[in-house]
Every structure is written in C-alpha cells, then in structure tokens.
Amino acid sequence: MDKEHLLTTKLIIDGHFHDFQLYSGKFYLWMNQKELNVYDWNKWMKQLVDVDRPIYLEPQPSEQISVTIEELIPFLERTISFSEPIYDCAIFNHILYFSDDNGFYRYSLTKNNAQKERIWDQAVYSISLSAKGRMALSAGESGLFEYLLSSHYLYDQLDRQKAPRIYQLNAHFASQTIWNHHDLIQYGENQTGPTYLTQFNEQKG
C-alpha cells in the first residue's frame, strides 16, 4: 500500500484528566494524580471499526474521532487508587513505577492481588525511561539517580549505591532528565539554572 493511501485517525478524548499512557494493549488514563483508569485498548479499537465514517470523493490524509470519557466505560477494566498524589510514573515490563512524597514504588499490572511495593524512601519528581531500558530518577536537591531495571547493566562503584539497585549519578539539582542514547541531559531547578550532560562509558562482559 502506498503511503498516500494510508488513513491516519486522530482520537480526541473530551474531558478532564491528568495524563495518559498506552502500553501493551492497555490504555492508562490518569483521571487525576490519585486515580488511574485502565482500559482495554484493543477492544476499543475493534469497536471503532464499526463507527460510521463519511465517504470521501477524494482521498483524505486523516480523520478525527471525538469521544467522551463516559463513552469509554464499556472498555474500563479497573481503577487503581493511590493514597497520595503521584509525582510521576513509567511503565516497564508490565510494572508501573511511580513516586509520591513518601518514596519510589513499583506495582505489578498483571497480578490481580498486586500490592504497591516501596523500593526507596526518597521522593522522585521525574522518572525518565530510555529506549534501552534504563531508568533515571530526578530527585530535586538530592540529585540524579539510576534505578537498574535490568541485570544487563551494573555499577562497580558500590559507594554510589543508595538502595538496592539504585545508584547516585551526581548531586546536582535534578528536576528532569532526557536520555540521549546512553547519556543523560539533566535540567536544574529552573530554566535559567545550569544544565548538565552525564556521559557513560560502557564495558561489556
């Protein structure tokens, strides 16, 4: 099929919500910082096949479909509630990693009786997940850290270990980070503050 014949569909959800994520056939919609709705994305997409669409006389590059949050109720699988407002979160290997004022946690998205497990008692304000499966934790005045998601990556500097699988990268103020391959761009307290680049040297074996 030629690219000019592909139809792009733009989905608009009309309502008030905090954030959203799409992962492995599930649509995660944060209604606010303490409530997460989990929807069956594949079931929703199958339903959209039956939606009436106008017949164009000329090929159109895109279409737009608007739905309300109430219209998503048939696809709602469950709601996950949190006792404290969430600062940030990321999903990796079917596990939700999140942070609030009391620490950094993990929560299995596949177990029916899953419990929230605290990994570290440090508040993390931004969680950055790389395409290589690495996770950076920006902890404000406490600095920048990495949580080792995989056994493929190890640190030999044990003095930097602050908790199991958590290592401090530097002590500079960290409000947010962006991965650039295996390196990290680190932002400070505000836009006028310093920005840092943390580079890694990899050793295989």
mmCIF file of C-alpha atoms in Angstrom:
data_model
loop_
_atom_site.group_PDB
_atom_site.id
_atom_site.type_symbol
_atom_site.label_atom_id
_atom_site.label_comp_id
_atom_site.label_asym_id
_atom_site.label_seq_id
_atom_site.Cartn_x
_atom_site.Cartn_y
_atom_site.Cartn_z
ATOM 1 C CA MET A 1 0.000 0.000 0.000
ATOM 2 C CA ASP A 2 1.338 3.418 -0.910
ATOM 3 C CA LYS A 3 1.894 5.898 1.889
ATOM 4 C CA GLU A 4 -0.517 8.390 0.353
ATOM 5 C CA HIS A 5 -3.320 5.833 0.744
ATOM 6 C CA LEU A 6 -2.832 5.384 4.480
ATOM 7 C CA LEU A 7 -5.512 6.936 6.676
ATOM 8 C CA THR A 8 -4.399 8.432 9.976
ATOM 9 C CA THR A 9 -7.025 8.610 12.705
ATOM 10 C CA LYS A 10 -6.800 11.320 15.342
ATOM 11 C CA LEU A 11 -8.572 10.405 18.590
ATOM 12 C CA ILE A 12 -9.798 13.184 20.851
ATOM 13 C CA ILE A 13 -10.999 12.404 24.389
ATOM 14 C CA ASP A 14 -13.278 15.187 25.572
ATOM 15 C CA GLY A 15 -12.998 15.560 29.325
ATOM 16 C CA HIS A 16 -10.739 16.458 32.223
ATOM 17 C CA PHE A 17 -7.814 14.184 33.057
ATOM 18 C CA HIS A 18 -4.221 14.440 34.228
ATOM 19 C CA ASP A 19 -2.196 12.256 31.828
ATOM 20 C CA PHE A 20 -2.344 9.087 29.728
ATOM 21 C CA GLN A 21 -0.157 6.177 28.627
ATOM 22 C CA LEU A 22 -0.551 3.413 26.053
ATOM 23 C CA TYR A 23 1.243 0.145 26.788
ATOM 24 C CA SER A 24 0.809 -3.432 25.543
ATOM 25 C CA GLY A 25 -2.844 -3.226 24.543
ATOM 26 C CA LYS A 26 -3.892 -1.216 27.592
ATOM 27 C CA PHE A 27 -4.827 2.467 27.713
ATOM 28 C CA TYR A 28 -3.923 4.077 31.047
ATOM 29 C CA LEU A 29 -5.833 7.277 31.759
ATOM 30 C CA TRP A 30 -4.919 9.287 34.853
ATOM 31 C CA MET A 31 -8.161 10.947 35.947
ATOM 32 C CA ASN A 32 -6.135 12.901 38.498
ATOM 33 C CA GLN A 33 -2.914 12.375 40.454
ATOM 34 C CA LYS A 34 -4.553 9.757 42.705
ATOM 35 C CA GLU A 35 -6.744 7.743 40.313
ATOM 36 C CA LEU A 36 -5.715 5.631 37.308
ATOM 37 C CA ASN A 37 -8.247 4.039 34.940
ATOM 38 C CA VAL A 38 -7.140 1.033 32.859
ATOM 39 C CA TYR A 39 -8.971 0.433 29.564
ATOM 40 C CA ASP A 40 -8.820 -2.401 27.034
ATOM 41 C CA TRP A 41 -7.290 -0.583 24.062
ATOM 42 C CA ASN A 42 -7.680 -3.489 21.616
ATOM 43 C CA LYS A 43 -11.382 -3.876 22.427
ATOM 44 C CA TRP A 44 -11.882 -0.146 21.930
ATOM 45 C CA MET A 45 -10.076 -0.211 18.578
ATOM 46 C CA LYS A 46 -12.236 -3.127 17.358
ATOM 47 C CA GLN A 47 -15.326 -1.139 18.249
ATOM 48 C CA LEU A 48 -14.094 1.832 16.211
ATOM 49 C CA VAL A 49 -14.117 -0.347 13.093
ATOM 50 C CA ASP A 50 -17.922 -0.261 13.239
ATOM 51 C CA VAL A 51 -18.136 3.530 13.544
ATOM 52 C CA ASP A 52 -19.852 5.162 10.566
ATOM 53 C CA ARG A 53 -17.444 7.229 8.528
ATOM 54 C CA PRO A 54 -18.174 9.683 5.737
ATOM 55 C CA ILE A 55 -17.396 8.549 2.201
ATOM 56 C CA TYR A 56 -14.935 10.984 0.690
ATOM 57 C CA LEU A 57 -14.968 11.767 -3.012
ATOM 58 C CA GLU A 58 -11.226 12.397 -2.750
ATOM 59 C CA PRO A 59 -8.693 10.520 -0.603
ATOM 60 C CA GLN A 60 -8.192 12.226 2.771
ATOM 61 C CA PRO A 61 -4.881 12.044 4.701
ATOM 62 C CA SER A 62 -6.541 11.835 8.105
ATOM 63 C CA GLU A 63 -9.779 11.612 10.053
ATOM 64 C CA GLN A 64 -10.813 12.750 13.512
ATOM 65 C CA ILE A 65 -12.928 10.887 16.062
ATOM 66 C CA SER A 66 -14.060 12.504 19.320
ATOM 67 C CA VAL A 67 -15.269 10.534 22.337
ATOM 68 C CA THR A 68 -16.147 11.398 25.907
ATOM 69 C CA ILE A 69 -14.759 9.665 28.983
ATOM 70 C CA GLU A 70 -18.260 8.293 29.604
ATOM 71 C CA GLU A 71 -18.163 6.545 26.216
ATOM 72 C CA LEU A 72 -15.055 4.652 27.342
ATOM 73 C CA ILE A 73 -16.885 2.975 30.257
ATOM 74 C CA PRO A 74 -17.571 -0.275 28.294
ATOM 75 C CA PHE A 75 -13.791 -0.720 27.883
ATOM 76 C CA LEU A 76 -12.863 0.053 31.509
ATOM 77 C CA GLU A 77 -11.160 -2.923 33.174
ATOM 78 C CA ARG A 78 -10.304 -1.484 36.567
ATOM 79 C CA THR A 79 -9.418 1.618 38.540
ATOM 80 C CA ILE A 80 -6.242 1.858 40.619
ATOM 81 C CA SER A 81 -6.346 4.315 43.521
ATOM 82 C CA PHE A 82 -3.391 5.896 45.308
ATOM 83 C CA SER A 83 -3.312 7.296 48.819
ATOM 84 C CA GLU A 84 -1.011 10.190 47.883
ATOM 85 C CA PRO A 85 -0.760 12.370 44.746
ATOM 86 C CA ILE A 86 1.655 10.886 42.218
ATOM 87 C CA TYR A 87 4.599 12.982 41.052
ATOM 88 C CA ASP A 88 5.499 10.898 38.009
ATOM 89 C CA CYS A 89 5.329 7.351 36.662
ATOM 90 C CA ALA A 90 6.609 4.998 33.952
ATOM 91 C CA ILE A 91 5.645 1.519 32.770
ATOM 92 C CA PHE A 92 8.294 -1.108 32.032
ATOM 93 C CA ASN A 93 7.855 -4.863 31.605
ATOM 94 C CA HIS A 94 4.215 -4.672 32.804
ATOM 95 C CA ILE A 95 5.223 -2.928 36.025
ATOM 96 C CA LEU A 96 4.115 0.570 36.984
ATOM 97 C CA TYR A 97 6.886 2.571 38.641
ATOM 98 C CA PHE A 98 5.746 5.712 40.419
ATOM 99 C CA SER A 99 6.726 8.202 43.080
ATOM 100 C CA ASP A 100 4.944 10.287 45.667
ATOM 101 C CA ASP A 101 6.030 12.401 48.622
ATOM 102 C CA ASN A 102 6.903 9.280 50.629
ATOM 103 C CA GLY A 103 9.073 7.393 48.150
ATOM 104 C CA PHE A 104 9.557 5.485 44.921
ATOM 105 C CA TYR A 105 7.385 2.403 44.263
ATOM 106 C CA ARG A 106 6.587 -0.455 41.905
ATOM 107 C CA TYR A 107 3.211 -2.066 41.175
ATOM 108 C CA SER A 108 2.552 -5.138 39.024
ATOM 109 C CA LEU A 109 -0.053 -4.562 36.317
ATOM 110 C CA THR A 110 -0.573 -8.279 35.647
ATOM 111 C CA LYS A 111 -1.339 -9.641 39.135
ATOM 112 C CA ASN A 112 -4.919 -9.424 40.378
ATOM 113 C CA ASN A 113 -3.834 -9.170 44.012
ATOM 114 C CA ALA A 114 -0.871 -6.866 43.395
ATOM 115 C CA GLN A 115 0.348 -4.638 46.210
ATOM 116 C CA LYS A 116 2.270 -1.411 45.945
ATOM 117 C CA GLU A 117 5.905 -2.092 46.917
ATOM 118 C CA ARG A 118 8.152 0.720 48.107
ATOM 119 C CA ILE A 119 11.606 0.484 46.559
ATOM 120 C CA TRP A 120 13.132 3.580 48.131
ATOM 121 C CA ASP A 121 12.048 6.155 50.708
ATOM 122 C CA GLN A 122 13.225 9.094 48.558
ATOM 123 C CA ALA A 123 10.687 11.277 46.742
ATOM 124 C CA VAL A 124 11.361 11.308 42.974
ATOM 125 C CA TYR A 125 9.948 14.196 40.964
ATOM 126 C CA SER A 126 10.597 12.904 37.454
ATOM 127 C CA ILE A 127 11.088 9.393 36.047
ATOM 128 C CA SER A 128 12.767 9.079 32.657
ATOM 129 C CA LEU A 129 12.782 5.751 30.799
ATOM 130 C CA SER A 130 15.191 5.219 27.899
ATOM 131 C CA ALA A 131 14.690 3.184 24.743
ATOM 132 C CA LYS A 132 17.500 0.944 26.032
ATOM 133 C CA GLY A 133 15.578 0.015 29.185
ATOM 134 C CA ARG A 134 17.304 2.342 31.640
ATOM 135 C CA MET A 135 15.541 4.489 34.229
ATOM 136 C CA ALA A 136 16.754 7.853 35.528
ATOM 137 C CA LEU A 137 15.294 9.328 38.713
ATOM 138 C CA SER A 138 15.351 13.094 39.248
ATOM 139 C CA ALA A 139 15.135 13.776 42.973
ATOM 140 C CA GLY A 140 15.449 17.564 43.159
ATOM 141 C CA GLU A 141 18.015 18.723 45.712
ATOM 142 C CA SER A 142 19.081 15.128 46.368
ATOM 143 C CA GLY A 143 20.424 14.832 42.822
ATOM 144 C CA LEU A 144 20.192 12.388 39.943
ATOM 145 C CA PHE A 145 19.959 8.607 40.317
ATOM 146 C CA GLU A 146 19.512 5.497 38.200
ATOM 147 C CA TYR A 147 17.364 2.504 39.078
ATOM 148 C CA LEU A 148 18.713 -0.648 37.453
ATOM 149 C CA LEU A 149 15.737 -2.243 35.738
ATOM 150 C CA SER A 150 17.775 -4.981 34.119
ATOM 151 C CA SER A 151 20.709 -7.194 35.076
ATOM 152 C CA HIS A 152 22.318 -6.156 31.764
ATOM 153 C CA TYR A 153 23.608 -3.005 33.481
ATOM 154 C CA LEU A 154 25.774 -2.962 36.597
ATOM 155 C CA TYR A 155 27.746 -0.342 38.520
ATOM 156 C CA ASP A 156 31.067 -1.256 40.070
ATOM 157 C CA GLN A 157 31.103 1.901 42.248
ATOM 158 C CA LEU A 158 29.392 0.471 45.330
ATOM 159 C CA ASP A 159 29.879 3.706 47.281
ATOM 160 C CA ARG A 160 27.264 5.300 44.988
ATOM 161 C CA GLN A 161 24.594 2.738 45.889
ATOM 162 C CA LYS A 162 21.847 4.371 47.971
ATOM 163 C CA ALA A 163 19.330 1.493 47.979
ATOM 164 C CA PRO A 164 19.077 -1.914 46.280
ATOM 165 C CA ARG A 165 19.647 -1.320 42.535
ATOM 166 C CA ILE A 166 19.658 2.489 42.981
ATOM 167 C CA TYR A 167 22.857 4.433 42.316
ATOM 168 C CA GLN A 168 23.556 8.142 42.539
ATOM 169 C CA LEU A 169 24.887 9.638 39.300
ATOM 170 C CA ASN A 170 25.570 13.132 40.660
ATOM 171 C CA ALA A 171 24.497 15.501 43.432
ATOM 172 C CA HIS A 172 23.424 18.411 41.217
ATOM 173 C CA PHE A 173 19.828 19.590 41.469
ATOM 174 C CA ALA A 174 17.732 17.432 39.121
ATOM 175 C CA SER A 175 14.226 18.481 38.111
ATOM 176 C CA GLN A 176 14.045 16.437 34.902
ATOM 177 C CA THR A 177 16.253 14.365 32.597
ATOM 178 C CA ILE A 178 16.136 13.303 28.956
ATOM 179 C CA TRP A 179 18.010 10.284 27.614
ATOM 180 C CA ASN A 180 20.286 10.758 24.617
ATOM 181 C CA HIS A 181 21.126 7.132 23.766
ATOM 182 C CA HIS A 182 23.042 6.099 26.930
ATOM 183 C CA ASP A 183 23.803 9.664 28.048
ATOM 184 C CA LEU A 184 21.606 11.947 30.143
ATOM 185 C CA ILE A 185 20.696 15.603 29.738
ATOM 186 C CA GLN A 186 19.875 16.910 33.203
ATOM 187 C CA TYR A 187 17.895 20.065 33.947
ATOM 188 C CA GLY A 188 18.277 22.118 37.101
ATOM 189 C CA GLU A 189 15.852 23.972 39.340
ATOM 190 C CA ASN A 190 14.598 26.407 36.689
ATOM 191 C CA GLN A 191 15.124 27.447 33.072
ATOM 192 C CA THR A 192 17.915 29.885 33.964
ATOM 193 C CA GLY A 193 19.796 27.307 36.038
ATOM 194 C CA PRO A 194 22.605 25.087 34.768
ATOM 195 C CA THR A 195 22.012 22.081 32.519
ATOM 196 C CA TYR A 196 24.289 19.047 32.795
ATOM 197 C CA LEU A 197 25.278 16.221 30.479
ATOM 198 C CA THR A 198 26.091 12.901 32.137
ATOM 199 C CA GLN A 199 28.035 10.568 29.859
ATOM 200 C CA PHE A 200 28.526 6.858 30.410
ATOM 201 C CA ASN A 201 31.376 4.572 29.406
ATOM 202 C CA GLU A 202 30.131 1.066 28.725
ATOM 203 C CA GLN A 203 32.127 -2.080 29.321
ATOM 204 C CA LYS A 204 30.758 -5.382 28.075
ATOM 205 C CA GLY A 205 31.461 -8.671 29.729
#
